[in-house]
Amino acid sequence: MANDTLTITDNRTGKSYEIPIEYGTNPLRSTYIRASELRQIKASDDDFGLLSYDPSFVNTASSKSEVTLVDGIAGVLHYRGYPIEQLAERSTYLETAYLLLNGELPTPSQLESWVSEVTIHTLLNERNKTFIEGFHYDAHPMGMLVGTVGALSTFYPGAKDIYDVESREKQIVRLIAKMPTIAAFTYRHNRGLPYVMPDNELSYTGNFLKMMFRITEPKYTPDPVLERALDVLFILHADHGQNCSSSTMRLIGSSDADPFSALAGAAAALYGPLHGGANEKVLRMLETIGSIDNIPDYIERVKKGDFRLMGFGHRVYKNYDPRARIIKKTAEEVFGVTGRNPLIDIALELERIALEDEYFVKRKLFPNVDFYSGIIYQAMGLPTALFPVLFAVARTSGWLAQWQEMLDDEEQKIWRPRQVYTGTEMREYVPLDKRG
Ligand code: COA
């Protein structure tokens, strides 16, 4: 490009500064200046320099990342360059996790040893069971998951060696392997059912279904359609760039905390309804609408501003969320086994009407990943409170890929945002007997 710089004139001093403009892989979506360049802009010698103020990081890149491309304008999602549609169609969750973590798809022998490593690490130390048993019978499964993952760090003190590559790899395998076991145990705890031990003969999601749903069958065989559907949902949720929970993983990890503690923090960020809980709200909305006849009235109320259409709109996607399209197709396959969830027909009609309505078209509001996922989970017999737990199981590979990338990035150090102080100027302490 001709002259890749930005000239800034500070009208307080009349001084001009020339700042380099830099680019990521896609110059249309990742052109940037380094915020630290602004520090040279000072009104006086004792001035700290200009800060950029960006509450909620709406226009601030915290990291350079090679893991996931989210192009919300084009409606595109790639993991390590591979379109999500191809991965959902042809890959498995564990192969995708390997891709996210290592940057390349595994060779057949790499895949075999990766799957075998994960499979043999699915067991939890018996004391974890005691730990989970300490939770109240109706404890939220996400609260139990956050607590139990954090507690795992005490079982693996070697996890603190985060710059020892061998140790790091071991913790990555442990986390990916044990998250489904913890998730299933939280479900069984809520139900008052005995915990089911992992089964090394089954696939990642087949084993998960067994740990969740086996009752007294001597041999539990997961339904292959549901096993694959869950695998596809896990692939779709595996990573999504610098979202709230992944940024939390990086933030905690930047203090060199062990990955179990950092991942507990990331899962806690996901627990918030604005992040991991939107699919639950979609279900409640569809239940409230109740029938296709009520949709036009409901849409009118959304347009009047009474409430929002849940599962519609996205901070980044201003186009159809590619994950929603895949989930919609997967839903039909799942219903072939579970029977049709009647909420899907309300959802389909809602989407049809909304996509033709000027209000939604003008604001570029499309269905997002949460619009159809809850309907599938519900059809599979999973309770609503467990939805964010499933999200966390799937996102574990993405969190770890982001964490690992940060540790290997020489530009990264402990995260420490600046603040714009707006409090009182210095004042003298007032003794208690002299106050008002
Ligand atoms: N239903 C109706 N109107 C919506 C809407 C929705 N789901 N989402 C956004 N809008 C409207 C806003 O009212 C606003 O309209 P205005 O310009 O007339 O004021 C406009 O679209 C822009 O909304 P804004 O809140 O600035 O967008 P955002 O990028 O900050 O919000 C979400 C993104 C996801 C928070 C928002 O779309 C939303 O609340 N969606 C519903 C919840 C949801 O599905 N969350 C899951 C996300 S994965």
CSV table of C-alpha atoms and ligand atoms in Angstrom, one decimal, residues 278 302 308-315 318 359 363 365 368 370, ligand 1:
chain,number,residue,atom,x,y,z
A,278,ALA,CA,-29.0,-17.3,25.4
A,302,VAL,CA,-40.6,-6.9,19.3
A,308,ARG,CA,-36.0,-8.6,21.8
A,309,LEU,CA,-36.3,-11.6,19.6
A,310,MET,CA,-34.1,-14.1,21.4
A,311,GLY,CA,-31.5,-15.9,19.3
A,312,PHE,CA,-31.5,-13.1,16.7
A,313,GLY,CA,-28.8,-10.6,16.2
A,314,HIS,CA,-25.1,-10.8,17.1
A,315,ARG,CA,-22.4,-8.3,18.1
A,318,LYS,CA,-24.3,-8.9,10.6
A,359,TYR,CA,-37.2,-4.1,10.8
A,363,ARG,CA,-30.8,-3.9,11.2
A,365,LEU,CA,-30.6,-9.2,12.4
A,368,ASN,CA,-27.5,-16.8,15.7
A,370,ASP,CA,-28.4,-20.1,19.9
B,1,COA,N1,-34.5,-8.4,18.5
B,1,COA,C1,-35.0,-7.1,18.2
B,1,COA,N2,-34.2,-6.1,17.9
B,1,COA,C2,-32.9,-6.2,18.0
B,1,COA,C3,-32.4,-7.5,18.4
B,1,COA,C4,-33.2,-8.6,18.7
B,1,COA,N3,-32.8,-9.8,19.0
B,1,COA,N4,-31.0,-7.4,18.5
B,1,COA,C5,-30.7,-6.1,18.1
B,1,COA,N5,-31.9,-5.4,17.9
B,1,COA,C6,-32.0,-4.0,17.4
B,1,COA,C7,-31.8,-3.1,18.6
B,1,COA,O1,-33.0,-2.8,19.2
B,1,COA,C8,-31.2,-1.9,17.8
B,1,COA,O2,-32.2,-1.2,17.2
B,1,COA,P1,-32.2,0.4,17.1
B,1,COA,O3,-31.0,0.7,16.2
B,1,COA,O4,-33.5,0.8,16.5
B,1,COA,O5,-32.0,0.9,18.5
B,1,COA,C9,-30.3,-2.6,16.7
B,1,COA,O6,-31.0,-3.8,16.5
B,1,COA,C10,-28.9,-2.8,17.1
B,1,COA,O7,-28.8,-3.5,18.4
B,1,COA,P2,-27.6,-3.4,19.4
B,1,COA,O8,-28.1,-3.8,20.7
B,1,COA,O9,-26.8,-2.2,19.2
B,1,COA,O10,-26.7,-4.6,18.8
B,1,COA,P3,-25.6,-5.3,19.6
B,1,COA,O11,-24.6,-5.8,18.6
B,1,COA,O12,-25.0,-4.5,20.7
B,1,COA,O13,-26.3,-6.6,20.3
B,1,COA,C11,-27.0,-8.8,20.8
B,1,COA,C12,-26.0,-7.9,20.0
B,1,COA,C13,-26.7,-10.2,20.5
B,1,COA,C14,-26.7,-8.5,22.3
B,1,COA,C15,-28.4,-8.4,20.4
B,1,COA,O14,-28.6,-8.7,19.0
B,1,COA,C16,-29.4,-9.2,21.3
B,1,COA,O15,-29.8,-8.8,22.4
B,1,COA,N6,-29.9,-10.4,20.7
B,1,COA,C17,-30.8,-11.2,21.5
B,1,COA,C18,-30.1,-12.1,22.5
B,1,COA,C19,-29.3,-13.2,21.9
B,1,COA,O16,-29.8,-13.9,21.0
B,1,COA,N7,-28.0,-13.4,22.3
B,1,COA,C20,-27.2,-14.4,21.8
B,1,COA,C21,-26.0,-13.9,21.1
B,1,COA,S1,-25.0,-15.2,20.5
